[in-house]
PDB file of C-alpha atoms in Angstrom:
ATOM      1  CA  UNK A  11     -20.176 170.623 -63.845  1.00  0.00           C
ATOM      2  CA  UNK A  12     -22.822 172.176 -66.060  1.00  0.00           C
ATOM      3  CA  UNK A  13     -22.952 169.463 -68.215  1.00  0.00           C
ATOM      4  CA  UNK A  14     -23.352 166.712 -64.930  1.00  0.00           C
ATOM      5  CA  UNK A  15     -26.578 168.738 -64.134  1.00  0.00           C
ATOM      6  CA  UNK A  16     -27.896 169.300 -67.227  1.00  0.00           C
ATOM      7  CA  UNK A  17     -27.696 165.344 -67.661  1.00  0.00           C
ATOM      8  CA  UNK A  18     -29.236 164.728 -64.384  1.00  0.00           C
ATOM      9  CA  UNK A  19     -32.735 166.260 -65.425  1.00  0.00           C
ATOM     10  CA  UNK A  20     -33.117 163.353 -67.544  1.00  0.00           C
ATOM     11  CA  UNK A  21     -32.768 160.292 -64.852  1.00  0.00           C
ATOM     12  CA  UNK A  22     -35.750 159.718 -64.553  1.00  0.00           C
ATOM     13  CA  UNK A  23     -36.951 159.730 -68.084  1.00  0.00           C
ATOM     14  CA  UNK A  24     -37.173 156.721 -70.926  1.00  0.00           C
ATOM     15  CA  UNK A  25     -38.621 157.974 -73.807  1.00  0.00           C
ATOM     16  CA  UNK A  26     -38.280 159.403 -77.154  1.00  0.00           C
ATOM     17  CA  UNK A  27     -40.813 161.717 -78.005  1.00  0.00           C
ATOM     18  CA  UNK A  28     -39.814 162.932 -81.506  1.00  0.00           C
ATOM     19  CA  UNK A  29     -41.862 165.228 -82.404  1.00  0.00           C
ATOM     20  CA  UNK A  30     -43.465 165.688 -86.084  1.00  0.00           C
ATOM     21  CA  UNK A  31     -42.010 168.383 -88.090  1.00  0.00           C
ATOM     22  CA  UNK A  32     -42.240 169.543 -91.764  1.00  0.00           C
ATOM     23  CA  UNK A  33     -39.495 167.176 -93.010  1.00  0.00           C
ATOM     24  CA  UNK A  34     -42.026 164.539 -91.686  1.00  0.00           C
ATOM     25  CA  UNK A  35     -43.188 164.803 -95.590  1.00  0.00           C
ATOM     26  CA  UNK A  36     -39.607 162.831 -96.717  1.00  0.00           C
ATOM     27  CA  UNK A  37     -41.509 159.736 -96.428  1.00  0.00           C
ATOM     28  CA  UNK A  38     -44.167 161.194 -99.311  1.00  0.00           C
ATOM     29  CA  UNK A  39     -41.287 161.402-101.660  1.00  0.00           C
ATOM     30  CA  UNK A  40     -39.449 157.881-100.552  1.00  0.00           C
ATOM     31  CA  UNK A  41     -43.140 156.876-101.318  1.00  0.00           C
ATOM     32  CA  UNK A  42     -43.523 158.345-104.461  1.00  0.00           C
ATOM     33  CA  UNK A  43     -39.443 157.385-105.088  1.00  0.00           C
ATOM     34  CA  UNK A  44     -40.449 153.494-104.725  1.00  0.00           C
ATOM     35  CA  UNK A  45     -43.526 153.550-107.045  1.00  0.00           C
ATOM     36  CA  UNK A  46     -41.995 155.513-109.848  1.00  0.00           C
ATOM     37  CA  UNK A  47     -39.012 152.826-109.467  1.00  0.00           C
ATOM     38  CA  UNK A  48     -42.149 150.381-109.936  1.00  0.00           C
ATOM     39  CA  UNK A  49     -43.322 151.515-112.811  1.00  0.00           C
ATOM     40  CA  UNK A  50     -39.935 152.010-115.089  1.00  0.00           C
ATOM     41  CA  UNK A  51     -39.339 148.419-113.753  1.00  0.00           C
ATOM     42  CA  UNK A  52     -42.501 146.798-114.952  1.00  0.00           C
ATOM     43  CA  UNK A  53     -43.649 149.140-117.874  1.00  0.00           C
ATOM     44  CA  UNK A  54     -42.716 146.524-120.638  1.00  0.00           C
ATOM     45  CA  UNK A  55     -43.642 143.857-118.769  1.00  0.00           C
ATOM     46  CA  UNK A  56     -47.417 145.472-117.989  1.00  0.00           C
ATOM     47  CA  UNK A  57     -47.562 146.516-121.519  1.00  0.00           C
ATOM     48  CA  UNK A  58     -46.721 143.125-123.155  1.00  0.00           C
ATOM     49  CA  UNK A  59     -49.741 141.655-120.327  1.00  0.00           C
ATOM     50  CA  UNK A  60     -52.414 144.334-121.712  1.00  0.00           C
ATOM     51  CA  UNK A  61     -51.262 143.575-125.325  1.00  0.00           C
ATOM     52  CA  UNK A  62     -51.763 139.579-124.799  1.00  0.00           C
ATOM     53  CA  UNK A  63     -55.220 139.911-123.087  1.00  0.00           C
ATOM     54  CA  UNK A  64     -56.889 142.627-124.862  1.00  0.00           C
ATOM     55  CA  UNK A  65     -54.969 142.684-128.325  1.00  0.00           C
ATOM     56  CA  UNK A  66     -53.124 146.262-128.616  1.00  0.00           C
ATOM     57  CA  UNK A  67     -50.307 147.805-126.545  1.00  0.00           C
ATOM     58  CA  UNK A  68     -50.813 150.739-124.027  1.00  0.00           C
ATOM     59  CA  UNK A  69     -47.456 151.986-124.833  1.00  0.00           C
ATOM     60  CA  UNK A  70     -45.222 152.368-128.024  1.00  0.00           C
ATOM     61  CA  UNK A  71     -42.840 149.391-127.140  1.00  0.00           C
ATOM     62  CA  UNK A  72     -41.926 146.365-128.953  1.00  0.00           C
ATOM     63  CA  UNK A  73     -43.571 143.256-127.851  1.00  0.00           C
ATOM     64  CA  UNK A  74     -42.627 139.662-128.922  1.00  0.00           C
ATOM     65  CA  UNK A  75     -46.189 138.459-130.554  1.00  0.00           C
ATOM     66  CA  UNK A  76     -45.739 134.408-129.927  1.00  0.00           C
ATOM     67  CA  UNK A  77     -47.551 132.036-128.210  1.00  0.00           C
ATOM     68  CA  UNK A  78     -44.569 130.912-125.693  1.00  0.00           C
ATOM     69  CA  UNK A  79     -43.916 134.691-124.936  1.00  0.00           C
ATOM     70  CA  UNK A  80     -47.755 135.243-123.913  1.00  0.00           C
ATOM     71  CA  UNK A  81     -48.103 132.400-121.570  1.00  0.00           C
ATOM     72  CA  UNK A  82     -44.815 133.524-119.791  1.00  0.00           C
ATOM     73  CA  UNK A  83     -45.759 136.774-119.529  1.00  0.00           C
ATOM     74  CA  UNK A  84     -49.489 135.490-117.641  1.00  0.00           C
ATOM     75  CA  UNK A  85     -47.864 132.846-115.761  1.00  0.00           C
ATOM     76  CA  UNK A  86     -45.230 135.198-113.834  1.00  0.00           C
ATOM     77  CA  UNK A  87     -47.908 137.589-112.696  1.00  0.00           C
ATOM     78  CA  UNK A  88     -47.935 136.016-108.895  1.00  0.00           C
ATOM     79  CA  UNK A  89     -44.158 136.371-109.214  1.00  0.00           C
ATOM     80  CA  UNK A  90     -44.098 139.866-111.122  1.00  0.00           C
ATOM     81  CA  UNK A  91     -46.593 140.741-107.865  1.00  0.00           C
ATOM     82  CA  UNK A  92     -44.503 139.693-105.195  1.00  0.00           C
ATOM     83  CA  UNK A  93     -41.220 140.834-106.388  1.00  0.00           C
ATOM     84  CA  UNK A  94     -42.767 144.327-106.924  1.00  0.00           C
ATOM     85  CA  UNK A  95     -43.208 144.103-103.041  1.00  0.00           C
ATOM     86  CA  UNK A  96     -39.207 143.391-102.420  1.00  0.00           C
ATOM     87  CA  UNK A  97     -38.162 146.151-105.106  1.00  0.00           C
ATOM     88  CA  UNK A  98     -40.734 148.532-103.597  1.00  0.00           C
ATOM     89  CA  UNK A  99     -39.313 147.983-100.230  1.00  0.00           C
ATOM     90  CA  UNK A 100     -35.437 147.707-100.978  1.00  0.00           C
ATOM     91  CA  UNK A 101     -35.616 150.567-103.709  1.00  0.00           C
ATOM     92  CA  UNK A 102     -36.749 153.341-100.607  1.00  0.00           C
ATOM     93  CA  UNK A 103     -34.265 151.818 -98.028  1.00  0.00           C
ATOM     94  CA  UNK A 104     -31.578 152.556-100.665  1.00  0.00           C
ATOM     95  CA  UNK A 105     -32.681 155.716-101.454  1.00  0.00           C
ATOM     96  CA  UNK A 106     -33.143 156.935 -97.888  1.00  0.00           C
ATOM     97  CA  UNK A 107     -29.182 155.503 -97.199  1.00  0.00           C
ATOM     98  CA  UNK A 108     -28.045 157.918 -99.418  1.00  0.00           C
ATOM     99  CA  UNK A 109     -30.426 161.074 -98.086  1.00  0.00           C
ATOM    100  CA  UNK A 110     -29.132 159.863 -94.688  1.00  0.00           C
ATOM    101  CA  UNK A 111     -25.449 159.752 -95.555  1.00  0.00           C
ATOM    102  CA  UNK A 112     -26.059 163.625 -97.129  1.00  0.00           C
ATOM    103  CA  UNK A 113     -27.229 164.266 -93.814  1.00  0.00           C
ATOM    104  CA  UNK A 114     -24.479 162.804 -91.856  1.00  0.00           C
ATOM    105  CA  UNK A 115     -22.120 165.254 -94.240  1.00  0.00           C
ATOM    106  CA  UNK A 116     -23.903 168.133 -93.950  1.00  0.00           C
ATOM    107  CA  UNK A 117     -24.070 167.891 -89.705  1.00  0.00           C
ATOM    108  CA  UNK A 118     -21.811 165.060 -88.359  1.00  0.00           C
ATOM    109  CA  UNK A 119     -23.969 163.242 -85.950  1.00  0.00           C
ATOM    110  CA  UNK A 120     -22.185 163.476 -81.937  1.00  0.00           C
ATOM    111  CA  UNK A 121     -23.181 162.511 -78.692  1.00  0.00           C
ATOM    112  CA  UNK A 122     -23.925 165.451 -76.019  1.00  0.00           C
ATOM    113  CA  UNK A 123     -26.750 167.247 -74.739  1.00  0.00           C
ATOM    114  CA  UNK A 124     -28.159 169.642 -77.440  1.00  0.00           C
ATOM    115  CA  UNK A 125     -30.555 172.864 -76.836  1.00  0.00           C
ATOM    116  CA  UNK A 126     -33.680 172.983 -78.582  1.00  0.00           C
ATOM    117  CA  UNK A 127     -33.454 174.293 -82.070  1.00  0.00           C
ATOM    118  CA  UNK A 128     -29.658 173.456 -82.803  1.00  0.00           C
ATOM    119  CA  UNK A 129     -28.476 172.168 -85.668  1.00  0.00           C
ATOM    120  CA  UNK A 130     -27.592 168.829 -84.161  1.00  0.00           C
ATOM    121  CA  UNK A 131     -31.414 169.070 -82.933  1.00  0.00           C
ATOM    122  CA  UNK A 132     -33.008 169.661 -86.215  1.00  0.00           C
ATOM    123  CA  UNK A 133     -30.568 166.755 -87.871  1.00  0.00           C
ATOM    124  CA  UNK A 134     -31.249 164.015 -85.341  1.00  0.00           C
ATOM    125  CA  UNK A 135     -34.672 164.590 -86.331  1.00  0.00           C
ATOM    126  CA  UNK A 136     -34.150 164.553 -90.234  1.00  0.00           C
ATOM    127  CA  UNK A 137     -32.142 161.513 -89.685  1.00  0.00           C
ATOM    128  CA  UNK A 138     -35.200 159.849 -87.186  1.00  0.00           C
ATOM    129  CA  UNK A 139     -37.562 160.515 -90.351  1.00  0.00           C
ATOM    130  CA  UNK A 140     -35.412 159.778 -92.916  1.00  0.00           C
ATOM    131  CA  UNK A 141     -34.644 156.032 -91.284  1.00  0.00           C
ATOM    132  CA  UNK A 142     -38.563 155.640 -89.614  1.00  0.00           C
ATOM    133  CA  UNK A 143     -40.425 154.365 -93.113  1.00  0.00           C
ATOM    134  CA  UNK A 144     -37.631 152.030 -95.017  1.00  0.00           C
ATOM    135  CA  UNK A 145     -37.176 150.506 -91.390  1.00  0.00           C
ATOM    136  CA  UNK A 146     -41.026 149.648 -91.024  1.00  0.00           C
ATOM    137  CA  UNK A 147     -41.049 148.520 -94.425  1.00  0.00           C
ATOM    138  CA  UNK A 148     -37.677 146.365 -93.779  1.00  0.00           C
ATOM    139  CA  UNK A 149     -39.978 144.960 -90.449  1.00  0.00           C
ATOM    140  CA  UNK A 150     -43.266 144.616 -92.985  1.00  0.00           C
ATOM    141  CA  UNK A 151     -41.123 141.994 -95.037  1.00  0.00           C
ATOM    142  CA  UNK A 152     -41.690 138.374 -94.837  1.00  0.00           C
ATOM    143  CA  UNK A 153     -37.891 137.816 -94.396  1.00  0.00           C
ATOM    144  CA  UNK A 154     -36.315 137.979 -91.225  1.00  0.00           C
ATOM    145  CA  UNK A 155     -32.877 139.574 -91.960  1.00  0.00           C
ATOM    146  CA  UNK A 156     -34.569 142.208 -93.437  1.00  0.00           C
ATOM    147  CA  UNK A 157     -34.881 144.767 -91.057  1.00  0.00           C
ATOM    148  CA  UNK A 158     -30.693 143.551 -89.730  1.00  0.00           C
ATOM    149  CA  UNK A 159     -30.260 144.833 -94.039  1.00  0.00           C
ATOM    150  CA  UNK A 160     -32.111 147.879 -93.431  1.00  0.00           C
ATOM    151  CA  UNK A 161     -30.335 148.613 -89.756  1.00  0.00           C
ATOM    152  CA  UNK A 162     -26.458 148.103 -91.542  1.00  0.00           C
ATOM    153  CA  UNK A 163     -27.108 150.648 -94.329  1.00  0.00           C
ATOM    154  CA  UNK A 164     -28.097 153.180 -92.111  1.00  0.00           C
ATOM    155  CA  UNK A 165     -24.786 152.362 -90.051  1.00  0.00           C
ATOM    156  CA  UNK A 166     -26.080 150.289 -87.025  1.00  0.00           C
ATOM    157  CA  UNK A 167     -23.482 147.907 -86.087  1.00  0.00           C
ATOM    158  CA  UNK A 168     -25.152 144.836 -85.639  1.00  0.00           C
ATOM    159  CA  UNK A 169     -23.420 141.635 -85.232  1.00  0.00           C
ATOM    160  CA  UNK A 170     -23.707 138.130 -86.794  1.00  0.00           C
ATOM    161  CA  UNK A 171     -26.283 135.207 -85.675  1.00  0.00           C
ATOM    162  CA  UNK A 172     -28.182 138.236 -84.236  1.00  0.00           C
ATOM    163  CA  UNK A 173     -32.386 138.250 -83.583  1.00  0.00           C
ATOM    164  CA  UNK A 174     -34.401 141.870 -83.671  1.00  0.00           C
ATOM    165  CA  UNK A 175     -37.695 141.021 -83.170  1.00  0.00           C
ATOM    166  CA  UNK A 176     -40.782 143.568 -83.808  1.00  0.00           C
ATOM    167  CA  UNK A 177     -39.536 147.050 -81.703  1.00  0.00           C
ATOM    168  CA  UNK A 178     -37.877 150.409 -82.202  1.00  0.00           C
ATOM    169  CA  UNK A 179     -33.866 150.237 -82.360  1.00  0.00           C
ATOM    170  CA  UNK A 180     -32.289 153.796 -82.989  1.00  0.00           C
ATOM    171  CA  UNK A 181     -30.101 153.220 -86.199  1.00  0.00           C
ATOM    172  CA  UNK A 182     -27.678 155.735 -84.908  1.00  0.00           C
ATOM    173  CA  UNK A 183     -24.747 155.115 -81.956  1.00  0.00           C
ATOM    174  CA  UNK A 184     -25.921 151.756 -81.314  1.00  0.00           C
ATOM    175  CA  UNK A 185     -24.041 148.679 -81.632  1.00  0.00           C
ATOM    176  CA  UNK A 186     -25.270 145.036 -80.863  1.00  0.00           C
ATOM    177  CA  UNK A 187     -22.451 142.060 -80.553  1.00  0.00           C
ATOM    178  CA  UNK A 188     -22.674 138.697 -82.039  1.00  0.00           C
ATOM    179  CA  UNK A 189     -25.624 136.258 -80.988  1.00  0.00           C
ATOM    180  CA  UNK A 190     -27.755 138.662 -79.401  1.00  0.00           C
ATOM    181  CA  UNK A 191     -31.391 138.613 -78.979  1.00  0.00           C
ATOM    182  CA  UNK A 192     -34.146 141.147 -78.831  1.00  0.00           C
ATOM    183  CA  UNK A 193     -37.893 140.543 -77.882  1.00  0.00           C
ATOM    184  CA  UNK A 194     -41.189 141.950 -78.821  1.00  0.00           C
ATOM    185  CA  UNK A 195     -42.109 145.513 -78.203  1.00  0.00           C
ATOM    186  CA  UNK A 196     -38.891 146.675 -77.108  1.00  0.00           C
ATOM    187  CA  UNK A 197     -37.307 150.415 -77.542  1.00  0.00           C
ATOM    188  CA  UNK A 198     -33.893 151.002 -77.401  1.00  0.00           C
ATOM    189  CA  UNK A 199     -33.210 154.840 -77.875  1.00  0.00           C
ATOM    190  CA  UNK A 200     -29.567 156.862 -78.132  1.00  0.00           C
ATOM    191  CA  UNK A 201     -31.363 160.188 -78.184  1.00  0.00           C
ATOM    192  CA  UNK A 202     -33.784 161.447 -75.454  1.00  0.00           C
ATOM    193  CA  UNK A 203     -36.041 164.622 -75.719  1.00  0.00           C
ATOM    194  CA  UNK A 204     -36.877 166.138 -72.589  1.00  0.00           C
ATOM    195  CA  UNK A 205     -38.111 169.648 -72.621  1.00  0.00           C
ATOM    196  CA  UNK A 206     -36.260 171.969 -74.438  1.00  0.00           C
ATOM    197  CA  UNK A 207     -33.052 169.637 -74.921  1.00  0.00           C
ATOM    198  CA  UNK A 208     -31.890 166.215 -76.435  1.00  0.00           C
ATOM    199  CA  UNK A 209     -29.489 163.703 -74.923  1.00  0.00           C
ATOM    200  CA  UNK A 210     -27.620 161.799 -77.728  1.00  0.00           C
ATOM    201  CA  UNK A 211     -25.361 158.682 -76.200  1.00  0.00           C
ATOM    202  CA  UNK A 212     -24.147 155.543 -77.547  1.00  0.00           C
ATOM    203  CA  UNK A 213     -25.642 152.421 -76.464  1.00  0.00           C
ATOM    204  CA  UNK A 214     -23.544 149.387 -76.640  1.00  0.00           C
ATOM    205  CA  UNK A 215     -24.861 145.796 -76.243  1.00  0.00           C
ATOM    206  CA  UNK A 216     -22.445 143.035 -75.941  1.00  0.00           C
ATOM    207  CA  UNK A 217     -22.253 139.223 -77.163  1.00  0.00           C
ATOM    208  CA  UNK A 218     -24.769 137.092 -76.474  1.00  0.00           C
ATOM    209  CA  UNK A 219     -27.146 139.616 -74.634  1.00  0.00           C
ATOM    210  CA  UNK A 220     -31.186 138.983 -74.277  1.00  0.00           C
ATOM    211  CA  UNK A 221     -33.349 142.782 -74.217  1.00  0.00           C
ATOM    212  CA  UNK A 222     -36.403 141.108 -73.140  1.00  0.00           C
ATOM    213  CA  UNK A 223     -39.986 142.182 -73.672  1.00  0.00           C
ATOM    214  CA  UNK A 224     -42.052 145.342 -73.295  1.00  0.00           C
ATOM    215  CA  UNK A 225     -38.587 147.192 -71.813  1.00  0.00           C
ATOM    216  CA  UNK A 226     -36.689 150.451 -72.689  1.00  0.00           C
ATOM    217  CA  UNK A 227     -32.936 150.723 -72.986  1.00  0.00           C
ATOM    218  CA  UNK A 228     -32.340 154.633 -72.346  1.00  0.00           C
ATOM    219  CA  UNK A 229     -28.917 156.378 -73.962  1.00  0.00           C
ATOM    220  CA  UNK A 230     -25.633 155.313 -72.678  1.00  0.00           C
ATOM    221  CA  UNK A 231     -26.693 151.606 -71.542  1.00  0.00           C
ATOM    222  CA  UNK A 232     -23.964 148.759 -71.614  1.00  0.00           C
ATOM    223  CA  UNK A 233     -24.980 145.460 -72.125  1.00  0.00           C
ATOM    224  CA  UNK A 234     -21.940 143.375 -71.084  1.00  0.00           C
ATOM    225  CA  UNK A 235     -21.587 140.055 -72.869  1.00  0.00           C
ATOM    226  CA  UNK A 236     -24.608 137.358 -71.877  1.00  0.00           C
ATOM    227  CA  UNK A 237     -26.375 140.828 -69.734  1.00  0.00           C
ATOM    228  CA  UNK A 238     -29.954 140.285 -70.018  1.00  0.00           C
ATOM    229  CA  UNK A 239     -32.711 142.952 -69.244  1.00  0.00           C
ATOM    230  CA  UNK A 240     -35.667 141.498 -67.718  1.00  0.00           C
ATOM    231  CA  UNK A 241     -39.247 141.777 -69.069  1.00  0.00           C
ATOM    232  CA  UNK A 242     -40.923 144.899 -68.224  1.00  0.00           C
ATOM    233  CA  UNK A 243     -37.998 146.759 -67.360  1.00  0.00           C
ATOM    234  CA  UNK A 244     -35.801 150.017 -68.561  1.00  0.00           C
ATOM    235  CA  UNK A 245     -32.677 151.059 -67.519  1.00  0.00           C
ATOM    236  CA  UNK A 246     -31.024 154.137 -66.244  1.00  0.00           C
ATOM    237  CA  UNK A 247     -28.818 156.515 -68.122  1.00  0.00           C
ATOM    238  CA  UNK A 248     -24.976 155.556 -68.692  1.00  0.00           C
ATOM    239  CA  UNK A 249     -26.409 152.314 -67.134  1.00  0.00           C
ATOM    240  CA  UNK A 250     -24.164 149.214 -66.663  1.00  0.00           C
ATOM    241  CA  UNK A 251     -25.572 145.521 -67.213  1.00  0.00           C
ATOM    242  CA  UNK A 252     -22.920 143.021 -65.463  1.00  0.00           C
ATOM    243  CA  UNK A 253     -22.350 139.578 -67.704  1.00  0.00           C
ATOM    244  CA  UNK A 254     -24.285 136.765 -66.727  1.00  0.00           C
ATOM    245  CA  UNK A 255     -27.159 138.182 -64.197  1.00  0.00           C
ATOM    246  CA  UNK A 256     -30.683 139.074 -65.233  1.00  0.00           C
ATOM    247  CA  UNK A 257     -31.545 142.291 -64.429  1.00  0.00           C
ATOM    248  CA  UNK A 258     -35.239 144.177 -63.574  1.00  0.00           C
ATOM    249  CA  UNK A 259     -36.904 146.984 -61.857  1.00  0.00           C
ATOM    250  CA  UNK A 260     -38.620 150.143 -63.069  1.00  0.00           C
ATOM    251  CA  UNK A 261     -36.273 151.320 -63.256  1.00  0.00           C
ATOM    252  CA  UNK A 262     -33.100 148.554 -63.401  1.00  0.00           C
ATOM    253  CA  UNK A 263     -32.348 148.203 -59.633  1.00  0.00           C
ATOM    254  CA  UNK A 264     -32.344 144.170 -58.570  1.00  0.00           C
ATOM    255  CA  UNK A 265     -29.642 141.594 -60.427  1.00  0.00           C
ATOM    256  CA  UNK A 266     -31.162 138.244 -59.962  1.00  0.00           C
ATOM    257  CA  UNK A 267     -28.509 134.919 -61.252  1.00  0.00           C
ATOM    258  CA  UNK A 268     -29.469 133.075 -63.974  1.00  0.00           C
ATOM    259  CA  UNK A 269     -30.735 129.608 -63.291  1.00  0.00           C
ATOM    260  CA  UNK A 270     -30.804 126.486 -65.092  1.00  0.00           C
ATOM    261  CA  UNK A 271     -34.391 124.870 -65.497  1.00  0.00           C
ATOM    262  CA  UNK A 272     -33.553 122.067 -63.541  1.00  0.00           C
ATOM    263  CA  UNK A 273     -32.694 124.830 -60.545  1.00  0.00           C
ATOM    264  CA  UNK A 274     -35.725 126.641 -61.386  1.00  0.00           C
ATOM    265  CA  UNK A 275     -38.095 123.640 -61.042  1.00  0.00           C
ATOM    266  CA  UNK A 276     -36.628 122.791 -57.371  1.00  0.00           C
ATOM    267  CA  UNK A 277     -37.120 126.127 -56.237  1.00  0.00           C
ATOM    268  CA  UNK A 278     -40.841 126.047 -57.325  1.00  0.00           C
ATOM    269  CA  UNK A 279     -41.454 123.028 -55.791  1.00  0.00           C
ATOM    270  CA  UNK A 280     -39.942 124.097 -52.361  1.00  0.00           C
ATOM    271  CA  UNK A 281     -42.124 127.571 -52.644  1.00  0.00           C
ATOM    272  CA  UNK A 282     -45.019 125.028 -53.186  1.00  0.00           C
ATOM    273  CA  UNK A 283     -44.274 122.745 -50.052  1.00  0.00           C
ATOM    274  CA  UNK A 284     -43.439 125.309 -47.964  1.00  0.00           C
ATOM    275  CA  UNK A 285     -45.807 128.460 -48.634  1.00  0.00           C
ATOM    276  CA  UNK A 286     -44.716 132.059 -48.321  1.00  0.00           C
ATOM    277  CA  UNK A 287     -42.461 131.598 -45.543  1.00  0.00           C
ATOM    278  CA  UNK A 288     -40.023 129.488 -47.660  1.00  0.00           C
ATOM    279  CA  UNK A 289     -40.573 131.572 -50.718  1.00  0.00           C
ATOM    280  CA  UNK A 290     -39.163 134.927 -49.137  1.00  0.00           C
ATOM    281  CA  UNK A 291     -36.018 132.803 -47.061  1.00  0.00           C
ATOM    282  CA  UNK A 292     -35.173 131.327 -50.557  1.00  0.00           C
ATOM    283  CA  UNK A 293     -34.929 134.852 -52.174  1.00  0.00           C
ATOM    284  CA  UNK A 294     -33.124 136.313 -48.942  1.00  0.00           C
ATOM    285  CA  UNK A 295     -30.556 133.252 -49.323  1.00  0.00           C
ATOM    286  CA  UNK A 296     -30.668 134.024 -53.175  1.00  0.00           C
ATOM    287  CA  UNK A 297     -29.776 137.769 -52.226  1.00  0.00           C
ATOM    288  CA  UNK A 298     -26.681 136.858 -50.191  1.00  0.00           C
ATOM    289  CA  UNK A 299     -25.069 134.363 -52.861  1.00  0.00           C
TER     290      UNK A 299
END
């Protein structure tokens, strides 16, 4: 019973609000973990370019002095540049994987309702750090699996044929089917801070699903297969999303059917002949089918 009320002081919150604590500075060392990866990658290359330019070698390395070698060397720098970018990038997300999986070890991530300063407290927020920068730079990427890579290694279960456009997806206790699609600026958060607790609770999203724009799926939402949340929406708590209806509100409360373009058309032109009047007997006859 304590538990039931202790959830019910969140109902009527959506948002994250992690806060910024000292183990904020992880993403200074997966910075400084990427570029030192950089530069024992690319310190023979850079000091075979320096020796062909300006005649000497920065470093004690060996350096094939021949014509062929040289104009190699200068004619990969575009490439040399823009794979930097990809090891940069890939060389922190694998790093971070590992820190998180320590963390998962050391405190066993769990769904509940956790008091302010707990251990399971203090490690969802390591883990929220921890997966925050390799994420963005998975997102910064011009490849558009990238971020799906980046989502898998830190455990997400995310299915095949699947779209995540630009938003924030909690890499922990969420799972999202086969074919689904996300839109721009969504959230979709398993934790909740409220106060002086957090709510931790899986969020499952089915086959086929659409999470449309600008909304917010809280903790515990169910996407049944082909659910779609409509634009500018967020859903309750432990929310259910029934297969094959759209559904809105701030929060979720109307479930509209989904209509082909063909039906969509006809009832815009009947609004247009017939004014208002026809416009709110169409939804009331749309309410009780």
């Amino acid at each position: 019973m304590e538990k039931e009320d202790k959830a019910q002081e969140f109902e009527y919150i959506s948002t994250s609000g992690v806060y910024k604590t000292p183990f904020t500075l992880i993403m200074v060392i997966q910075f400084l973990v990427g570029f030192f990866i950089i530069i024992l990658v690319n310190i023979w290359y850079w000091n075979s370019l320096y020796f062909y330019i300006f005649g000497e070698a920065i470093f004690p390395l060996p350096v094939m002095d021949n014509e062929i070698s040289k104009w190699i060397i200068i004619f990969l720098i575009p490439l040399n540049i823009y794979g930097n970018i990809f090891l940069f990038a890939f060389s922190i997300i694998l790093f971070s994987t590992v820190v998180y999986k320590i963390l998962n070890y050391l405190s066993p991530p769990r769904e509940g309702i956790f008091e302010r300063g707990s251990k399971d407290w203090k490690y969802m927020h390591r883990r929220f750090w921890i997966a925050y920068f390799p994420i963005w730079l998975a997102r910064a990427l011009p490849i558009p699996w990238a971020d799906i890579f980046a989502y898998r290694f830190f455990g997400t279960r995310v299915g095949k044929n699947v779209v995540l456009y630009e938003g924030y997806v909690d890499p922990l206790f969420v799972e999202i089917g086969n074919y689904t699609m996300t839109s721009l600026n969504i959230c979709i958060f398993s934790h909740l801070i409220y106060h002086d607790k957090v709510l931790i609770r899986k969020v499952k999203i089915g086959n086929a699903c659409v999470v449309g724009p600008q909304t917010v799926t809280s903790p515990g939402t169910i996407f049944h297969d082909r659910a779609i949340l409509g634009a500018n929406s967020y859903t309750w708590i432990d929310q259910e999303l029934e297969s094959d209806l759209i559904h809105v509100g701030i929060p979720v409360s109307m479930k509209l059917p989904i209509q082909s373009l063909e039906e969509s058309q006809k009832k815009v032109e009947k609004i247009q002949k017939g004014g208002v009047d026809s416009d709110l007997k169409l939804e009331k006859e749309g309410d009780s089918e």
